[in-house]
Amino acid sequence: MKKILATLVTAVVIAAGGMAVASAAESPKASTPPTAATAKPNAQKSTLGTNVRKFAFSTAAKTIGISPADLLKEMKGGHSIADVATAHKVDPQKVIDAIVSGADAKIQQAVTAGKISSTEGANLEKLVAKVTPKIVNATPKQLAHRKLIRGAIDVSAKTIGVTPQAIRQAIVSGQSVAQVATAHGVSPTTVVNALVSAGNARIDKAVANHHLSAARATKLKARLPKAAQRFVDFTANGAKQPAAAA
């Protein structure tokens, strides 16, 4: 329950012309460091970034009438959940409705249990309705890109000493990660280096798990510094989408 709700609050939606944040709760200003009272909940939210996708994925598979493993297999060709549903003669909207209905039921349980207020519940339900179609219609490549962006935001926030929500709020308002870092007395270069370090660690792990060849890893590592710099300098007013530096 908490995992799904926390993830819904922090879900990020990358739009074609820039970055938009789907946030159900009011985020702190970019210039405001996290307080002791908010640090723990925000830390929990930042570590639960995959749970809403897992919930959507399992619910989608059940609605389509196949196993999660089969759904994943059919998506490997670059197909979205909506594509797979259509191939199985299931209306993609039925899948969206099932995910929304299931999430809303959990939200209402949380409201009834007093874990969140009715206002927070209503905001979360709006967020679910907005995010779910994007998840269902996104290709695996698009979902992976969004995951990388979330990871870059988390690393940047930790390096600067603010919450991921503060970073998202700043980007939506037109600021860059570099500006947020500078406002908090952190050199943007420090953030770039942290992103590169995190990216290298992920690449090394992929190689160790035989998910990536050594040759491919070398090429990706060579691209990391430039990608990280682009991410740190990106502003929502720019014409291009931010590069994922992970």
mmCIF file with all atom_site columns, N, CA and C in Angstrom, residues 166-202:
data_model
loop_
_atom_site.group_PDB
_atom_site.id
_atom_site.type_symbol
_atom_site.label_atom_id
_atom_site.label_alt_id
_atom_site.label_comp_id
_atom_site.label_asym_id
_atom_site.label_entity_id
_atom_site.label_seq_id
_atom_site.pdbx_PDB_ins_code
_atom_site.Cartn_x
_atom_site.Cartn_y
_atom_site.Cartn_z
_atom_site.occupancy
_atom_site.B_iso_or_equiv
_atom_site.pdbx_formal_charge
_atom_site.auth_seq_id
_atom_site.auth_comp_id
_atom_site.auth_asym_id
_atom_site.auth_atom_id
_atom_site.pdbx_PDB_model_num
ATOM 1   N N  . ALA A 1 166 ? 11.862 18.539 -4.889  1.00 0.00 ? 166 ALA A N  1
ATOM 2   C CA . ALA A 1 166 ? 12.341 19.910 -5.061  1.00 0.00 ? 166 ALA A CA 1
ATOM 3   C C  . ALA A 1 166 ? 12.995 20.092 -6.414  1.00 0.00 ? 166 ALA A C  1
ATOM 4   N N  . ILE A 1 167 ? 13.731 19.073 -6.852  1.00 0.00 ? 167 ILE A N  1
ATOM 5   C CA . ILE A 1 167 ? 14.360 19.132 -8.176  1.00 0.00 ? 167 ILE A CA 1
ATOM 6   C C  . ILE A 1 167 ? 13.295 19.190 -9.259  1.00 0.00 ? 167 ILE A C  1
ATOM 7   N N  . ARG A 1 168 ? 12.290 18.327 -9.153  1.00 0.00 ? 168 ARG A N  1
ATOM 8   C CA . ARG A 1 168 ? 11.215 18.304 -10.148 1.00 0.00 ? 168 ARG A CA 1
ATOM 9   C C  . ARG A 1 168 ? 10.484 19.643 -10.193 1.00 0.00 ? 168 ARG A C  1
ATOM 10  N N  . GLN A 1 169 ? 10.194 20.173 -8.996  1.00 0.00 ? 169 GLN A N  1
ATOM 11  C CA . GLN A 1 169 ? 9.495  21.453 -8.917  1.00 0.00 ? 169 GLN A CA 1
ATOM 12  C C  . GLN A 1 169 ? 10.305 22.547 -9.603  1.00 0.00 ? 169 GLN A C  1
ATOM 13  N N  . ALA A 1 170 ? 11.607 22.525 -9.394  1.00 0.00 ? 170 ALA A N  1
ATOM 14  C CA . ALA A 1 170 ? 12.481 23.539 -9.990  1.00 0.00 ? 170 ALA A CA 1
ATOM 15  C C  . ALA A 1 170 ? 12.492 23.417 -11.509 1.00 0.00 ? 170 ALA A C  1
ATOM 16  N N  . ILE A 1 171 ? 12.582 22.180 -12.019 1.00 0.00 ? 171 ILE A N  1
ATOM 17  C CA . ILE A 1 171 ? 12.617 21.975 -13.467 1.00 0.00 ? 171 ILE A CA 1
ATOM 18  C C  . ILE A 1 171 ? 11.318 22.435 -14.113 1.00 0.00 ? 171 ILE A C  1
ATOM 19  N N  . VAL A 1 172 ? 10.202 22.113 -13.472 1.00 0.00 ? 172 VAL A N  1
ATOM 20  C CA . VAL A 1 172 ? 8.909  22.535 -14.006 1.00 0.00 ? 172 VAL A CA 1
ATOM 21  C C  . VAL A 1 172 ? 8.800  24.060 -14.042 1.00 0.00 ? 172 VAL A C  1
ATOM 22  N N  . SER A 1 173 ? 9.403  24.729 -13.065 1.00 0.00 ? 173 SER A N  1
ATOM 23  C CA . SER A 1 173 ? 9.331  26.188 -13.001 1.00 0.00 ? 173 SER A CA 1
ATOM 24  C C  . SER A 1 173 ? 10.330 26.859 -13.939 1.00 0.00 ? 173 SER A C  1
ATOM 25  N N  . GLY A 1 174 ? 11.127 26.055 -14.660 1.00 0.00 ? 174 GLY A N  1
ATOM 26  C CA . GLY A 1 174 ? 12.036 26.618 -15.640 1.00 0.00 ? 174 GLY A CA 1
ATOM 27  C C  . GLY A 1 174 ? 13.496 26.670 -15.221 1.00 0.00 ? 174 GLY A C  1
ATOM 28  N N  . GLN A 1 175 ? 13.806 26.177 -14.023 1.00 0.00 ? 175 GLN A N  1
ATOM 29  C CA . GLN A 1 175 ? 15.191 26.181 -13.566 1.00 0.00 ? 175 GLN A CA 1
ATOM 30  C C  . GLN A 1 175 ? 15.913 24.914 -14.021 1.00 0.00 ? 175 GLN A C  1
ATOM 31  N N  . SER A 1 176 ? 17.219 24.986 -14.051 1.00 0.00 ? 176 SER A N  1
ATOM 32  C CA . SER A 1 176 ? 18.036 23.815 -14.349 1.00 0.00 ? 176 SER A CA 1
ATOM 33  C C  . SER A 1 176 ? 18.542 23.222 -13.044 1.00 0.00 ? 176 SER A C  1
ATOM 34  N N  . VAL A 1 177 ? 19.014 21.987 -13.114 1.00 0.00 ? 177 VAL A N  1
ATOM 35  C CA . VAL A 1 177 ? 19.621 21.362 -11.941 1.00 0.00 ? 177 VAL A CA 1
ATOM 36  C C  . VAL A 1 177 ? 20.856 22.153 -11.522 1.00 0.00 ? 177 VAL A C  1
ATOM 37  N N  . ALA A 1 178 ? 21.562 22.697 -12.495 1.00 0.00 ? 178 ALA A N  1
ATOM 38  C CA . ALA A 1 178 ? 22.743 23.509 -12.211 1.00 0.00 ? 178 ALA A CA 1
ATOM 39  C C  . ALA A 1 178 ? 22.380 24.725 -11.363 1.00 0.00 ? 178 ALA A C  1
ATOM 40  N N  . GLN A 1 179 ? 21.258 25.361 -11.675 1.00 0.00 ? 179 GLN A N  1
ATOM 41  C CA . GLN A 1 179 ? 20.823 26.526 -10.910 1.00 0.00 ? 179 GLN A CA 1
ATOM 42  C C  . GLN A 1 179 ? 20.431 26.141 -9.484  1.00 0.00 ? 179 GLN A C  1
ATOM 43  N N  . VAL A 1 180 ? 19.776 24.992 -9.349  1.00 0.00 ? 180 VAL A N  1
ATOM 44  C CA . VAL A 1 180 ? 19.404 24.522 -8.018  1.00 0.00 ? 180 VAL A CA 1
ATOM 45  C C  . VAL A 1 180 ? 20.653 24.250 -7.194  1.00 0.00 ? 180 VAL A C  1
ATOM 46  N N  . ALA A 1 181 ? 21.628 23.602 -7.820  1.00 0.00 ? 181 ALA A N  1
ATOM 47  C CA . ALA A 1 181 ? 22.874 23.293 -7.124  1.00 0.00 ? 181 ALA A CA 1
ATOM 48  C C  . ALA A 1 181 ? 23.566 24.568 -6.663  1.00 0.00 ? 181 ALA A C  1
ATOM 49  N N  . THR A 1 182 ? 23.689 25.534 -7.564  1.00 0.00 ? 182 THR A N  1
ATOM 50  C CA . THR A 1 182 ? 24.352 26.793 -7.237  1.00 0.00 ? 182 THR A CA 1
ATOM 51  C C  . THR A 1 182 ? 23.645 27.512 -6.091  1.00 0.00 ? 182 THR A C  1
ATOM 52  N N  . ALA A 1 183 ? 22.307 27.489 -6.103  1.00 0.00 ? 183 ALA A N  1
ATOM 53  C CA . ALA A 1 183 ? 21.536 28.144 -5.052  1.00 0.00 ? 183 ALA A CA 1
ATOM 54  C C  . ALA A 1 183 ? 21.782 27.518 -3.691  1.00 0.00 ? 183 ALA A C  1
ATOM 55  N N  . HIS A 1 184 ? 22.227 26.264 -3.679  1.00 0.00 ? 184 HIS A N  1
ATOM 56  C CA . HIS A 1 184 ? 22.486 25.559 -2.424  1.00 0.00 ? 184 HIS A CA 1
ATOM 57  C C  . HIS A 1 184 ? 23.981 25.431 -2.138  1.00 0.00 ? 184 HIS A C  1
ATOM 58  N N  . GLY A 1 185 ? 24.775 26.214 -2.846  1.00 0.00 ? 185 GLY A N  1
ATOM 59  C CA . GLY A 1 185 ? 26.204 26.225 -2.584  1.00 0.00 ? 185 GLY A CA 1
ATOM 60  C C  . GLY A 1 185 ? 26.943 24.991 -3.063  1.00 0.00 ? 185 GLY A C  1
ATOM 61  N N  . VAL A 1 186 ? 26.366 24.299 -4.040  1.00 0.00 ? 186 VAL A N  1
ATOM 62  C CA . VAL A 1 186 ? 26.996 23.096 -4.597  1.00 0.00 ? 186 VAL A CA 1
ATOM 63  C C  . VAL A 1 186 ? 27.383 23.377 -6.044  1.00 0.00 ? 186 VAL A C  1
ATOM 64  N N  . SER A 1 187 ? 28.604 23.053 -6.399  1.00 0.00 ? 187 SER A N  1
ATOM 65  C CA . SER A 1 187 ? 29.048 23.273 -7.773  1.00 0.00 ? 187 SER A CA 1
ATOM 66  C C  . SER A 1 187 ? 28.311 22.327 -8.720  1.00 0.00 ? 187 SER A C  1
ATOM 67  N N  . PRO A 1 188 ? 27.790 22.827 -9.854  1.00 0.00 ? 188 PRO A N  1
ATOM 68  C CA . PRO A 1 188 ? 27.147 21.950 -10.836 1.00 0.00 ? 188 PRO A CA 1
ATOM 69  C C  . PRO A 1 188 ? 28.069 20.822 -11.297 1.00 0.00 ? 188 PRO A C  1
ATOM 70  N N  . THR A 1 189 ? 29.376 21.113 -11.319 1.00 0.00 ? 189 THR A N  1
ATOM 71  C CA . THR A 1 189 ? 30.332 20.081 -11.709 1.00 0.00 ? 189 THR A CA 1
ATOM 72  C C  . THR A 1 189 ? 30.302 18.907 -10.742 1.00 0.00 ? 189 THR A C  1
ATOM 73  N N  . THR A 1 190 ? 30.061 19.198 -9.470  1.00 0.00 ? 190 THR A N  1
ATOM 74  C CA . THR A 1 190 ? 29.960 18.130 -8.463  1.00 0.00 ? 190 THR A CA 1
ATOM 75  C C  . THR A 1 190 ? 28.784 17.215 -8.789  1.00 0.00 ? 190 THR A C  1
ATOM 76  N N  . VAL A 1 191 ? 27.681 17.805 -9.239  1.00 0.00 ? 191 VAL A N  1
ATOM 77  C CA . VAL A 1 191 ? 26.503 17.025 -9.606  1.00 0.00 ? 191 VAL A CA 1
ATOM 78  C C  . VAL A 1 191 ? 26.794 16.189 -10.843 1.00 0.00 ? 191 VAL A C  1
ATOM 79  N N  . VAL A 1 192 ? 27.451 16.793 -11.825 1.00 0.00 ? 192 VAL A N  1
ATOM 80  C CA . VAL A 1 192 ? 27.818 16.066 -13.048 1.00 0.00 ? 192 VAL A CA 1
ATOM 81  C C  . VAL A 1 192 ? 28.687 14.869 -12.700 1.00 0.00 ? 192 VAL A C  1
ATOM 82  N N  . ASN A 1 193 ? 29.683 15.087 -11.851 1.00 0.00 ? 193 ASN A N  1
ATOM 83  C CA . ASN A 1 193 ? 30.584 13.997 -11.454 1.00 0.00 ? 193 ASN A CA 1
ATOM 84  C C  . ASN A 1 193 ? 29.837 12.883 -10.724 1.00 0.00 ? 193 ASN A C  1
ATOM 85  N N  . ALA A 1 194 ? 28.854 13.263 -9.887  1.00 0.00 ? 194 ALA A N  1
ATOM 86  C CA . ALA A 1 194 ? 28.067 12.265 -9.161  1.00 0.00 ? 194 ALA A CA 1
ATOM 87  C C  . ALA A 1 194 ? 27.234 11.428 -10.123 1.00 0.00 ? 194 ALA A C  1
ATOM 88  N N  . LEU A 1 195 ? 26.676 12.083 -11.142 1.00 0.00 ? 195 LEU A N  1
ATOM 89  C CA . LEU A 1 195 ? 25.881 11.371 -12.147 1.00 0.00 ? 195 LEU A CA 1
ATOM 90  C C  . LEU A 1 195 ? 26.755 10.408 -12.952 1.00 0.00 ? 195 LEU A C  1
ATOM 91  N N  . VAL A 1 196 ? 27.936 10.860 -13.322 1.00 0.00 ? 196 VAL A N  1
ATOM 92  C CA . VAL A 1 196 ? 28.852 10.009 -14.069 1.00 0.00 ? 196 VAL A CA 1
ATOM 93  C C  . VAL A 1 196 ? 29.271 8.808  -13.232 1.00 0.00 ? 196 VAL A C  1
ATOM 94  N N  . SER A 1 197 ? 29.569 9.072  -11.962 1.00 0.00 ? 197 SER A N  1
ATOM 95  C CA . SER A 1 197 ? 29.963 7.985  -11.060 1.00 0.00 ? 197 SER A CA 1
ATOM 96  C C  . SER A 1 197 ? 28.847 6.960  -10.915 1.00 0.00 ? 197 SER A C  1
ATOM 97  N N  . ALA A 1 198 ? 27.603 7.442  -10.734 1.00 0.00 ? 198 ALA A N  1
ATOM 98  C CA . ALA A 1 198 ? 26.456 6.541  -10.592 1.00 0.00 ? 198 ALA A CA 1
ATOM 99  C C  . ALA A 1 198 ? 26.235 5.760  -11.879 1.00 0.00 ? 198 ALA A C  1
ATOM 100 N N  . GLY A 1 199 ? 26.396 6.445  -13.015 1.00 0.00 ? 199 GLY A N  1
ATOM 101 C CA . GLY A 1 199 ? 26.230 5.775  -14.302 1.00 0.00 ? 199 GLY A CA 1
ATOM 102 C C  . GLY A 1 199 ? 27.273 4.702  -14.525 1.00 0.00 ? 199 GLY A C  1
ATOM 103 N N  . ASN A 1 200 ? 28.511 5.010  -14.186 1.00 0.00 ? 200 ASN A N  1
ATOM 104 C CA . ASN A 1 200 ? 29.581 4.014  -14.325 1.00 0.00 ? 200 ASN A CA 1
ATOM 105 C C  . ASN A 1 200 ? 29.312 2.781  -13.470 1.00 0.00 ? 200 ASN A C  1
ATOM 106 N N  . ALA A 1 201 ? 28.787 3.019  -12.271 1.00 0.00 ? 201 ALA A N  1
ATOM 107 C CA . ALA A 1 201 ? 28.495 1.906  -11.364 1.00 0.00 ? 201 ALA A CA 1
ATOM 108 C C  . ALA A 1 201 ? 27.405 1.012  -11.947 1.00 0.00 ? 201 ALA A C  1
ATOM 109 N N  . ARG A 1 202 ? 26.400 1.626  -12.555 1.00 0.00 ? 202 ARG A N  1
ATOM 110 C CA . ARG A 1 202 ? 25.319 0.839  -13.151 1.00 0.00 ? 202 ARG A CA 1
ATOM 111 C C  . ARG A 1 202 ? 25.816 0.056  -14.360 1.00 0.00 ? 202 ARG A C  1
#
